[in-house]
Amino acid sequence: MKHAKKNYRRQEAQRPPKKDTRQTQRSGGSLSEKLIAYRDLQAHALFSSLGRLLSAKFTSGMTITVLAIAIAMATGFYLVVKNLQQLTGNLEASNQISLFLKDEIAEGRAKRFADTIQQNPSIQSVKLITKEQALKEFVAYSGFGDAMNALEKNPLPIVIEVIPKSALQDSKSMTVLMQEYNQSPEVDFAQMDKQWVDRLQAIMDIANQSSKLVSSILGLAVLFITGNTIRLELNNRREEVVIEKLVGATDAFIQRPFLYFGFWIGFLSGVFAWLIVTIVMLLLKQPIEKLSGLYEGAFHIVFLGFLETLSLLLISCALGIVGSWAVLKYQLHQLKPE
């Protein structure tokens, strides 16, 4: 009997230990509890920072207003350039090449020549103006109708108006096209206001570069203003931060509420900037479109789209967080408990 008990004990000792299912459940529950605790900690930091921001209404309002104006100015420059690009698209017809055909060219031959031009992949549109159409337009707009009626023969030539693709972006290709058409046997001479194209192209380049430069400068201003606001907030809570350092809090833990503070500043500034830009554009919409109508234009003001609005808010939040992080990184390194 004693020998059997010894063998049983020896077998039990050689068996692998059983897994404690309760311990496994406790460890799984511990991980879940950690995730919940982390979520609650983030939520508390997020909304407590918003509460601190709203508690100082005057100071926070002044800061957000200044940032919103700066962001609205950068956004406004972007919209101005965008609307100018729309305007230049409408004015592209003013940069056409006018081909004045020789007097002996018949209308049928002129139509065949226009069809040949239209087949060129670099040409956007071709318009044929017959002698009769040219005469009617001249009489209607010149005021010399009686003088033209006294003439026995229509002196005006057939004209083909050619509008190249991307005329405003590539004036060299327009010059090459005009030289080719000048050598055509049907063309008496070709005319193009190349100087106007070059000037318009230069103006658009300056506008694009100016918009980028202004946006960069205003973005730096937003970073510095946000950083200074966080620095003041950190000084106001200096004793609280020192105590947290004394009990062993990490810099990441201390930074969290301040980073959320910067996030709220950037987000609210972006929202107010969008409101400012939208209100200004709405106020300008009616008079600008009325002016466009007087010139028989079809110009409509372009507002910020959904993706552009989302980008505006994301950039504003990013500027707030980056400005806060840069200041906190330096200030917390300098701040040491005595």
GROMACS .gro file of N, CA, C and O in nm, residues 1-111:
model
  444
    1MET      N    1   0.085  -0.120   0.000
    1MET     CA    2   0.000   0.000   0.000
    1MET      C    3   0.088   0.125   0.000
    1MET      O    4   0.063   0.221  -0.071
    2LYS      N    5   0.189   0.120   0.087
    2LYS     CA    6   0.280   0.235   0.093
    2LYS      C    7   0.354   0.252  -0.039
    2LYS      O    8   0.379   0.362  -0.084
    3HIS      N    9   0.389   0.138  -0.100
    3HIS     CA   10   0.460   0.144  -0.227
    3HIS      C   11   0.370   0.206  -0.336
    3HIS      O   12   0.417   0.283  -0.420
    4ALA      N   13   0.240   0.177  -0.337
    4ALA     CA   14   0.144   0.233  -0.435
    4ALA      C   15   0.131   0.384  -0.416
    4ALA      O   16   0.122   0.461  -0.513
    5LYS      N   17   0.125   0.427  -0.292
    5LYS     CA   18   0.114   0.571  -0.264
    5LYS      C   19   0.237   0.645  -0.314
    5LYS      O   20   0.228   0.755  -0.368
    6LYS      N   21   0.354   0.585  -0.296
    6LYS     CA   22   0.476   0.650  -0.343
    6LYS      C   23   0.476   0.664  -0.495
    6LYS      O   24   0.515   0.766  -0.550
    7ASN      N   25   0.431   0.556  -0.565
    7ASN     CA   26   0.424   0.563  -0.711
    7ASN      C   27   0.326   0.671  -0.758
    7ASN      O   28   0.349   0.743  -0.855
    8TYR      N   29   0.212   0.682  -0.688
    8TYR     CA   30   0.110   0.782  -0.727
    8TYR      C   31   0.165   0.923  -0.709
    8TYR      O   32   0.146   1.010  -0.795
    9ARG      N   33   0.234   0.944  -0.596
    9ARG     CA   34   0.292   1.077  -0.572
    9ARG      C   35   0.399   1.109  -0.675
    9ARG      O   36   0.411   1.223  -0.719
   10ARG      N   37   0.479   1.003  -0.713
   10ARG     CA   38   0.583   1.025  -0.812
   10ARG      C   39   0.521   1.064  -0.948
   10ARG      O   40   0.568   1.153  -1.017
   11GLN      N   41   0.408   0.999  -0.987
   11GLN     CA   42   0.340   1.031  -1.113
   11GLN      C   43   0.279   1.171  -1.111
   11GLN      O   44   0.283   1.243  -1.210
   12GLU      N   45   0.221   1.207  -0.999
   12GLU     CA   46   0.163   1.341  -0.987
   12GLU      C   47   0.269   1.449  -0.999
   12GLU      O   48   0.247   1.556  -1.056
   13ALA      N   49   0.387   1.420  -0.942
   13ALA     CA   50   0.496   1.520  -0.948
   13ALA      C   51   0.548   1.537  -1.089
   13ALA      O   52   0.594   1.645  -1.128
   14GLN      N   53   0.543   1.426  -1.169
   14GLN     CA   54   0.593   1.433  -1.306
   14GLN      C   55   0.494   1.497  -1.403
   14GLN      O   56   0.531   1.536  -1.512
   15ARG      N   57   0.365   1.505  -1.366
   15ARG     CA   58   0.265   1.566  -1.454
   15ARG      C   59   0.287   1.716  -1.465
   15ARG      O   60   0.327   1.780  -1.369
   16PRO      N   61   0.257   1.775  -1.587
   16PRO     CA   62   0.269   1.922  -1.600
   16PRO      C   63   0.163   1.991  -1.517
   16PRO      O   64   0.052   1.938  -1.497
   17PRO      N   65   0.194   2.103  -1.463
   17PRO     CA   66   0.097   2.174  -1.378
   17PRO      C   67  -0.025   2.215  -1.459
   17PRO      O   68  -0.016   2.252  -1.575
   18LYS      N   69  -0.141   2.207  -1.397
   18LYS     CA   70  -0.265   2.248  -1.462
   18LYS      C   71  -0.275   2.400  -1.469
   18LYS      O   72  -0.229   2.471  -1.380
   19LYS      N   73  -0.336   2.446  -1.578
   19LYS     CA   74  -0.356   2.591  -1.595
   19LYS      C   75  -0.470   2.638  -1.507
   19LYS      O   76  -0.575   2.573  -1.499
   20ASP      N   77  -0.446   2.748  -1.442
   20ASP     CA   78  -0.550   2.806  -1.357
   20ASP      C   79  -0.641   2.893  -1.445
   20ASP      O   80  -0.603   3.002  -1.486
   21THR      N   81  -0.759   2.840  -1.476
   21THR     CA   82  -0.850   2.914  -1.564
   21THR      C   83  -0.896   3.043  -1.501
   21THR      O   84  -0.916   3.144  -1.570
   22ARG      N   85  -0.910   3.042  -1.369
   22ARG     CA   86  -0.951   3.166  -1.302
   22ARG      C   87  -0.846   3.275  -1.314
   22ARG      O   88  -0.876   3.392  -1.335
   23GLN      N   89  -0.718   3.234  -1.307
   23GLN     CA   90  -0.610   3.331  -1.323
   23GLN      C   91  -0.606   3.385  -1.465
   23GLN      O   92  -0.582   3.503  -1.488
   24THR      N   93  -0.631   3.296  -1.564
   24THR     CA   94  -0.635   3.340  -1.703
   24THR      C   95  -0.747   3.441  -1.725
   24THR      O   96  -0.730   3.542  -1.793
   25GLN      N   97  -0.864   3.410  -1.664
   25GLN     CA   98  -0.976   3.502  -1.677
   25GLN      C   99  -0.946   3.636  -1.612
   25GLN      O  100  -0.980   3.742  -1.664
   26ARG      N  101  -0.874   3.627  -1.496
   26ARG     CA  102  -0.840   3.752  -1.429
   26ARG      C  103  -0.742   3.833  -1.512
   26ARG      O  104  -0.751   3.955  -1.520
   27SER      N  105  -0.645   3.767  -1.579
   27SER     CA  106  -0.550   3.841  -1.660
   27SER      C  107  -0.619   3.903  -1.781
   27SER      O  108  -0.588   4.015  -1.820
   28GLY      N  109  -0.714   3.827  -1.843
   28GLY     CA  110  -0.789   3.885  -1.954
   28GLY      C  111  -0.873   4.003  -1.909
   28GLY      O  112  -0.882   4.105  -1.976
   29GLY      N  113  -0.936   3.988  -1.796
   29GLY     CA  114  -1.013   4.098  -1.741
   29GLY      C  115  -0.925   4.216  -1.709
   29GLY      O  116  -0.965   4.331  -1.724
   30SER      N  117  -0.804   4.193  -1.667
   30SER     CA  118  -0.712   4.301  -1.635
   30SER      C  119  -0.678   4.382  -1.760
   30SER      O  120  -0.671   4.504  -1.755
   31LEU      N  121  -0.655   4.315  -1.874
   31LEU     CA  122  -0.626   4.385  -1.998
   31LEU      C  123  -0.745   4.470  -2.042
   31LEU      O  124  -0.730   4.584  -2.085
   32SER      N  125  -0.863   4.411  -2.030
   32SER     CA  126  -0.984   4.486  -2.066
   32SER      C  127  -1.001   4.607  -1.975
   32SER      O  128  -1.037   4.716  -2.021
   33GLU      N  129  -0.975   4.588  -1.849
   33GLU     CA  130  -0.988   4.699  -1.755
   33GLU      C  131  -0.885   4.809  -1.785
   33GLU      O  132  -0.913   4.928  -1.770
   34LYS      N  133  -0.766   4.767  -1.829
   34LYS     CA  134  -0.664   4.866  -1.865
   34LYS      C  135  -0.706   4.949  -1.985
   34LYS      O  136  -0.686   5.070  -1.988
   35LEU      N  137  -0.766   4.881  -2.085
   35LEU     CA  138  -0.814   4.954  -2.202
   35LEU      C  139  -0.925   5.050  -2.166
   35LEU      O  140  -0.929   5.164  -2.214
   36ILE      N  141  -1.015   5.006  -2.082
   36ILE     CA  142  -1.125   5.094  -2.038
   36ILE      C  143  -1.070   5.211  -1.958
   36ILE      O  144  -1.114   5.326  -1.974
   37ALA      N  145  -0.974   5.182  -1.872
   37ALA     CA  146  -0.914   5.289  -1.792
   37ALA      C  147  -0.841   5.389  -1.881
   37ALA      O  148  -0.849   5.511  -1.858
   38TYR      N  149  -0.772   5.339  -1.983
   38TYR     CA  150  -0.702   5.429  -2.076
   38TYR      C  151  -0.801   5.516  -2.152
   38TYR      O  152  -0.779   5.636  -2.171
   39ARG      N  153  -0.912   5.454  -2.195
   39ARG     CA  154  -1.015   5.531  -2.265
   39ARG      C  155  -1.074   5.639  -2.175
   39ARG      O  156  -1.091   5.754  -2.216
   40ASP      N  157  -1.104   5.601  -2.050
   40ASP     CA  158  -1.162   5.698  -1.957
   40ASP      C  159  -1.064   5.810  -1.926
   40ASP      O  160  -1.104   5.926  -1.911
   41LEU      N  161  -0.934   5.773  -1.918
   41LEU     CA  162  -0.833   5.875  -1.891
   41LEU      C  163  -0.824   5.975  -2.006
   41LEU      O  164  -0.815   6.097  -1.984
   42GLN      N  165  -0.827   5.925  -2.129
   42GLN     CA  166  -0.822   6.013  -2.246
   42GLN      C  167  -0.947   6.101  -2.251
   42GLN      O  168  -0.938   6.222  -2.280
   43ALA      N  169  -1.063   6.042  -2.225
   43ALA     CA  170  -1.187   6.120  -2.228
   43ALA      C  171  -1.188   6.226  -2.120
   43ALA      O  172  -1.232   6.340  -2.143
   44HIS      N  173  -1.137   6.191  -2.004
   44HIS     CA  174  -1.133   6.289  -1.895
   44HIS      C  175  -1.040   6.405  -1.930
   44HIS      O  176  -1.073   6.522  -1.908
   45ALA      N  177  -0.923   6.372  -1.986
   45ALA     CA  178  -0.830   6.478  -2.026
   45ALA      C  179  -0.890   6.565  -2.136
   45ALA      O  180  -0.873   6.688  -2.137
   46LEU      N  181  -0.962   6.503  -2.230
   46LEU     CA  182  -1.021   6.577  -2.341
   46LEU      C  183  -1.125   6.677  -2.292
   46LEU      O  184  -1.121   6.796  -2.327
   47PHE      N  185  -1.218   6.629  -2.211
   47PHE     CA  186  -1.329   6.716  -2.171
   47PHE      C  187  -1.292   6.809  -2.055
   47PHE      O  188  -1.348   6.917  -2.042
   48SER      N  189  -1.197   6.766  -1.970
   48SER     CA  190  -1.152   6.856  -1.864
   48SER      C  191  -1.076   6.975  -1.923
   48SER      O  192  -1.087   7.089  -1.875
   49SER      N  193  -0.998   6.950  -2.030
   49SER     CA  194  -0.928   7.061  -2.096
   49SER      C  195  -1.027   7.156  -2.162
   49SER      O  196  -1.007   7.277  -2.162
   50LEU      N  197  -1.135   7.101  -2.217
   50LEU     CA  198  -1.239   7.188  -2.273
   50LEU      C  199  -1.305   7.270  -2.163
   50LEU      O  200  -1.335   7.389  -2.183
   51GLY      N  201  -1.326   7.208  -2.047
   51GLY     CA  202  -1.384   7.281  -1.935
   51GLY      C  203  -1.294   7.394  -1.888
   51GLY      O  204  -1.342   7.505  -1.857
   52ARG      N  205  -1.164   7.368  -1.883
   52ARG     CA  206  -1.070   7.475  -1.845
   52ARG      C  207  -1.071   7.588  -1.947
   52ARG      O  208  -1.060   7.705  -1.913
   53LEU      N  209  -1.082   7.551  -2.076
   53LEU     CA  210  -1.085   7.652  -2.181
   53LEU      C  211  -1.209   7.740  -2.169
   53LEU      O  212  -1.202   7.862  -2.184
   54LEU      N  213  -1.322   7.677  -2.141
   54LEU     CA  214  -1.447   7.754  -2.130
   54LEU      C  215  -1.457   7.832  -1.999
   54LEU      O  216  -1.533   7.929  -1.992
   55SER      N  217  -1.384   7.786  -1.897
   55SER     CA  218  -1.391   7.858  -1.770
   55SER      C  219  -1.328   7.996  -1.779
   55SER      O  220  -1.371   8.090  -1.712
   56ALA      N  221  -1.224   8.011  -1.862
   56ALA     CA  222  -1.162   8.142  -1.886
   56ALA      C  223  -1.217   8.197  -2.018
   56ALA      O  224  -1.148   8.198  -2.120
   57LYS      N  225  -1.341   8.240  -2.017
   57LYS     CA  226  -1.410   8.277  -2.140
   57LYS      C  227  -1.346   8.395  -2.211
   57LYS      O  228  -1.328   8.393  -2.333
   58PHE      N  229  -1.311   8.498  -2.137
   58PHE     CA  230  -1.257   8.619  -2.200
   58PHE      C  231  -1.121   8.591  -2.264
   58PHE      O  232  -1.099   8.621  -2.383
   59THR      N  233  -1.031   8.531  -2.186
   59THR     CA  234  -0.896   8.503  -2.238
   59THR      C  235  -0.901   8.404  -2.354
   59THR      O  236  -0.836   8.425  -2.458
   60SER      N  237  -0.978   8.298  -2.335
   60SER     CA  238  -0.988   8.198  -2.442
   60SER      C  239  -1.054   8.257  -2.566
   60SER      O  240  -1.012   8.229  -2.679
   61GLY      N  241  -1.156   8.340  -2.544
   61GLY     CA  242  -1.225   8.401  -2.658
   61GLY      C  243  -1.133   8.492  -2.738
   61GLY      O  244  -1.136   8.491  -2.862
   62MET      N  245  -1.050   8.569  -2.668
   62MET     CA  246  -0.957   8.657  -2.739
   62MET      C  247  -0.855   8.577  -2.819
   62MET      O  248  -0.826   8.608  -2.936
   63THR      N  249  -0.802   8.471  -2.758
   63THR     CA  250  -0.703   8.388  -2.828
   63THR      C  251  -0.763   8.321  -2.950
   63THR      O  252  -0.705   8.324  -3.060
   64ILE      N  253  -0.881   8.261  -2.934
   64ILE     CA  254  -0.945   8.192  -3.046
   64ILE      C  255  -0.983   8.290  -3.156
   64ILE      O  256  -0.971   8.259  -3.275
   65THR      N  257  -1.025   8.410  -3.118
   65THR     CA  258  -1.061   8.510  -3.218
   65THR      C  259  -0.941   8.551  -3.303
   65THR      O  260  -0.949   8.559  -3.427
   66VAL      N  261  -0.827   8.574  -3.236
   66VAL     CA  262  -0.706   8.612  -3.309
   66VAL      C  263  -0.663   8.499  -3.403
   66VAL      O  264  -0.629   8.521  -3.521
   67LEU      N  265  -0.665   8.376  -3.353
   67LEU     CA  266  -0.626   8.263  -3.436
   67LEU      C  267  -0.724   8.242  -3.552
   67LEU      O  268  -0.683   8.211  -3.664
   68ALA      N  269  -0.853   8.261  -3.524
   68ALA     CA  270  -0.954   8.243  -3.630
   68ALA      C  271  -0.935   8.346  -3.740
   68ALA      O  272  -0.948   8.314  -3.859
   69ILE      N  273  -0.902   8.469  -3.704
   69ILE     CA  274  -0.878   8.572  -3.806
   69ILE      C  275  -0.757   8.537  -3.891
   69ILE      O  276  -0.758   8.551  -4.014
   70ALA      N  277  -0.649   8.489  -3.826
   70ALA     CA  278  -0.529   8.451  -3.900
   70ALA      C  279  -0.558   8.336  -3.996
   70ALA      O  280  -0.517   8.338  -4.113
   71ILE      N  281  -0.629   8.234  -3.947
   71ILE     CA  282  -0.662   8.120  -4.033
   71ILE      C  283  -0.757   8.161  -4.143
   71ILE      O  284  -0.747   8.115  -4.258
   72ALA      N  285  -0.852   8.250  -4.111
   72ALA     CA  286  -0.947   8.297  -4.212
   72ALA      C  287  -0.877   8.377  -4.321
   72ALA      O  288  -0.915   8.368  -4.439
   73MET      N  289  -0.775   8.454  -4.286
   73MET     CA  290  -0.701   8.528  -4.387
   73MET      C  291  -0.629   8.433  -4.484
   73MET      O  292  -0.632   8.453  -4.606
   74ALA      N  293  -0.566   8.329  -4.429
   74ALA     CA  294  -0.499   8.232  -4.516
   74ALA      C  295  -0.600   8.160  -4.604
   74ALA      O  296  -0.577   8.140  -4.725
   75THR      N  297  -0.713   8.122  -4.547
   75THR     CA  298  -0.817   8.055  -4.626
   75THR      C  299  -0.875   8.150  -4.729
   75THR      O  300  -0.907   8.108  -4.842
   76GLY      N  301  -0.890   8.277  -4.693
   76GLY     CA  302  -0.943   8.375  -4.787
   76GLY      C  303  -0.852   8.393  -4.908
   76GLY      O  304  -0.900   8.402  -5.022
   77PHE      N  305  -0.721   8.398  -4.885
   77PHE     CA  306  -0.626   8.407  -4.997
   77PHE      C  307  -0.638   8.285  -5.088
   77PHE      O  308  -0.632   8.297  -5.211
   78TYR      N  309  -0.654   8.169  -5.027
   78TYR     CA  310  -0.670   8.047  -5.107
   78TYR      C  311  -0.796   8.055  -5.194
   78TYR      O  312  -0.794   8.020  -5.313
   79LEU      N  313  -0.907   8.103  -5.137
   79LEU     CA  314  -1.032   8.113  -5.213
   79LEU      C  315  -1.023   8.219  -5.323
   79LEU      O  316  -1.082   8.204  -5.430
   80VAL      N  317  -0.951   8.327  -5.295
   80VAL     CA  318  -0.934   8.431  -5.398
   80VAL      C  319  -0.862   8.373  -5.519
   80VAL      O  320  -0.904   8.394  -5.634
   81VAL      N  321  -0.755   8.299  -5.494
   81VAL     CA  322  -0.680   8.238  -5.605
   81VAL      C  323  -0.767   8.137  -5.678
   81VAL      O  324  -0.767   8.129  -5.802
   82LYS      N  325  -0.845   8.059  -5.603
   82LYS     CA  326  -0.932   7.960  -5.665
   82LYS      C  327  -1.037   8.025  -5.754
   82LYS      O  328  -1.067   7.976  -5.863
   83ASN      N  329  -1.094   8.136  -5.707
   83ASN     CA  330  -1.194   8.206  -5.788
   83ASN      C  331  -1.130   8.274  -5.908
   83ASN      O  332  -1.191   8.283  -6.015
   84LEU      N  333  -1.006   8.322  -5.891
   84LEU     CA  334  -0.936   8.381  -6.006
   84LEU      C  335  -0.907   8.276  -6.112
   84LEU      O  336  -0.913   8.305  -6.232
   85GLN      N  337  -0.876   8.156  -6.069
   85GLN     CA  338  -0.854   8.048  -6.166
   85GLN      C  339  -0.981   8.018  -6.243
   85GLN      O  340  -0.978   7.990  -6.363
   86GLN      N  341  -1.095   8.025  -6.175
   86GLN     CA  342  -1.222   8.009  -6.245
   86GLN      C  343  -1.244   8.122  -6.344
   86GLN      O  344  -1.289   8.100  -6.457
   87LEU      N  345  -1.207   8.244  -6.301
   87LEU     CA  346  -1.223   8.359  -6.389
   87LEU      C  347  -1.133   8.349  -6.511
   87LEU      O  348  -1.176   8.378  -6.624
   88THR      N  349  -1.011   8.306  -6.492
   88THR     CA  350  -0.920   8.291  -6.607
   88THR      C  351  -0.968   8.181  -6.701
   88THR      O  352  -0.947   8.188  -6.821
   89GLY      N  353  -1.035   8.078  -6.643
   89GLY     CA  354  -1.093   7.977  -6.729
   89GLY      C  355  -1.202   8.034  -6.818
   89GLY      O  356  -1.215   8.000  -6.935
   90ASN      N  357  -1.281   8.128  -6.763
   90ASN     CA  358  -1.385   8.192  -6.843
   90ASN      C  359  -1.326   8.289  -6.944
   90ASN      O  360  -1.385   8.313  -7.050
   91LEU      N  361  -1.209   8.347  -6.914
   91LEU     CA  362  -1.147   8.443  -7.005
   91LEU      C  363  -1.057   8.377  -7.108
   91LEU      O  364  -0.994   8.446  -7.186
   92GLU      N  365  -1.051   8.243  -7.104
   92GLU     CA  366  -0.960   8.175  -7.196
   92GLU      C  367  -0.994   8.204  -7.342
   92GLU      O  368  -0.909   8.204  -7.429
   93ALA      N  369  -1.124   8.231  -7.367
   93ALA     CA  370  -1.164   8.262  -7.504
   93ALA      C  371  -1.103   8.393  -7.552
   93ALA      O  372  -1.095   8.419  -7.672
   94SER      N  373  -1.061   8.480  -7.460
   94SER     CA  374  -0.998   8.605  -7.499
   94SER      C  375  -0.856   8.583  -7.550
   94SER      O  376  -0.797   8.674  -7.606
   95ASN      N  377  -0.803   8.465  -7.530
   95ASN     CA  378  -0.666   8.435  -7.571
   95ASN      C  379  -0.665   8.348  -7.697
   95ASN      O  380  -0.574   8.268  -7.718
   96GLN      N  381  -0.769   8.363  -7.778
   96GLN     CA  382  -0.782   8.283  -7.898
   96GLN      C  383  -0.689   8.332  -8.008
   96GLN      O  384  -0.639   8.444  -8.004
   97ILE      N  385  -0.669   8.245  -8.105
   97ILE     CA  386  -0.595   8.281  -8.226
   97ILE      C  387  -0.698   8.307  -8.336
   97ILE      O  388  -0.781   8.222  -8.366
   98SER      N  389  -0.694   8.425  -8.390
   98SER     CA  390  -0.787   8.463  -8.497
   98SER      C  391  -0.716   8.449  -8.632
   98SER      O  392  -0.613   8.511  -8.655
   99LEU      N  393  -0.772   8.364  -8.718
   99LEU     CA  394  -0.716   8.341  -8.851
   99LEU      C  395  -0.801   8.416  -8.954
   99LEU      O  396  -0.919   8.383  -8.975
  100PHE      N  397  -0.744   8.517  -9.016
  100PHE     CA  398  -0.812   8.594  -9.120
  100PHE      C  399  -0.777   8.532  -9.256
  100PHE      O  400  -0.661   8.537  -9.298
  101LEU      N  401  -0.877   8.473  -9.320
  101LEU     CA  402  -0.852   8.402  -9.444
  101LEU      C  403  -0.842   8.500  -9.561
  101LEU      O  404  -0.891   8.613  -9.556
  102LYS      N  405  -0.780   8.452  -9.665
  102LYS     CA  406  -0.764   8.534  -9.785
  102LYS      C  407  -0.900   8.558  -9.851
  102LYS      O  408  -0.992   8.477  -9.838
  103ASP      N  409  -0.911   8.668  -9.921
  103ASP     CA  410  -1.040   8.710  -9.975
  103ASP      C  411  -1.093   8.612 -10.079
  103ASP      O  412  -1.215   8.596 -10.094
  104GLU      N  413  -1.005   8.543 -10.150
  104GLU     CA  414  -1.052   8.453 -10.255
  104GLU      C  415  -1.095   8.316 -10.201
  104GLU      O  416  -1.144   8.231 -10.277
  105ILE      N  417  -1.076   8.289 -10.070
  105ILE     CA  418  -1.114   8.161 -10.012
  105ILE      C  419  -1.266   8.154 -10.001
  105ILE      O  420  -1.329   8.240  -9.937
  106ALA      N  421  -1.326   8.052 -10.063
  106ALA     CA  422  -1.470   8.036 -10.056
  106ALA      C  423  -1.511   7.977  -9.921
  106ALA      O  424  -1.430   7.922  -9.846
  107GLU      N  425  -1.641   7.989  -9.891
  107GLU     CA  426  -1.692   7.945  -9.761
  107GLU      C  427  -1.679   7.794  -9.744
  107GLU      O  428  -1.649   7.745  -9.635
  108GLY      N  429  -1.699   7.716  -9.851
  108GLY     CA  430  -1.684   7.571  -9.843
  108GLY      C  431  -1.542   7.530  -9.809
  108GLY      O  432  -1.519   7.442  -9.724
  109ARG      N  433  -1.446   7.592  -9.872
  109ARG     CA  434  -1.306   7.561  -9.843
  109ARG      C  435  -1.270   7.604  -9.701
  109ARG      O  436  -1.193   7.536  -9.632
  110ALA      N  437  -1.328   7.715  -9.656
  110ALA     CA  438  -1.302   7.762  -9.520
  110ALA      C  439  -1.355   7.662  -9.417
  110ALA      O  440  -1.291   7.636  -9.314
  111LYS      N  441  -1.472   7.602  -9.445
  111LYS     CA  442  -1.528   7.503  -9.352
  111LYS      C  443  -1.439   7.379  -9.346
  111LYS      O  444  -1.418   7.322  -9.239
   0.00000   0.00000   0.00000
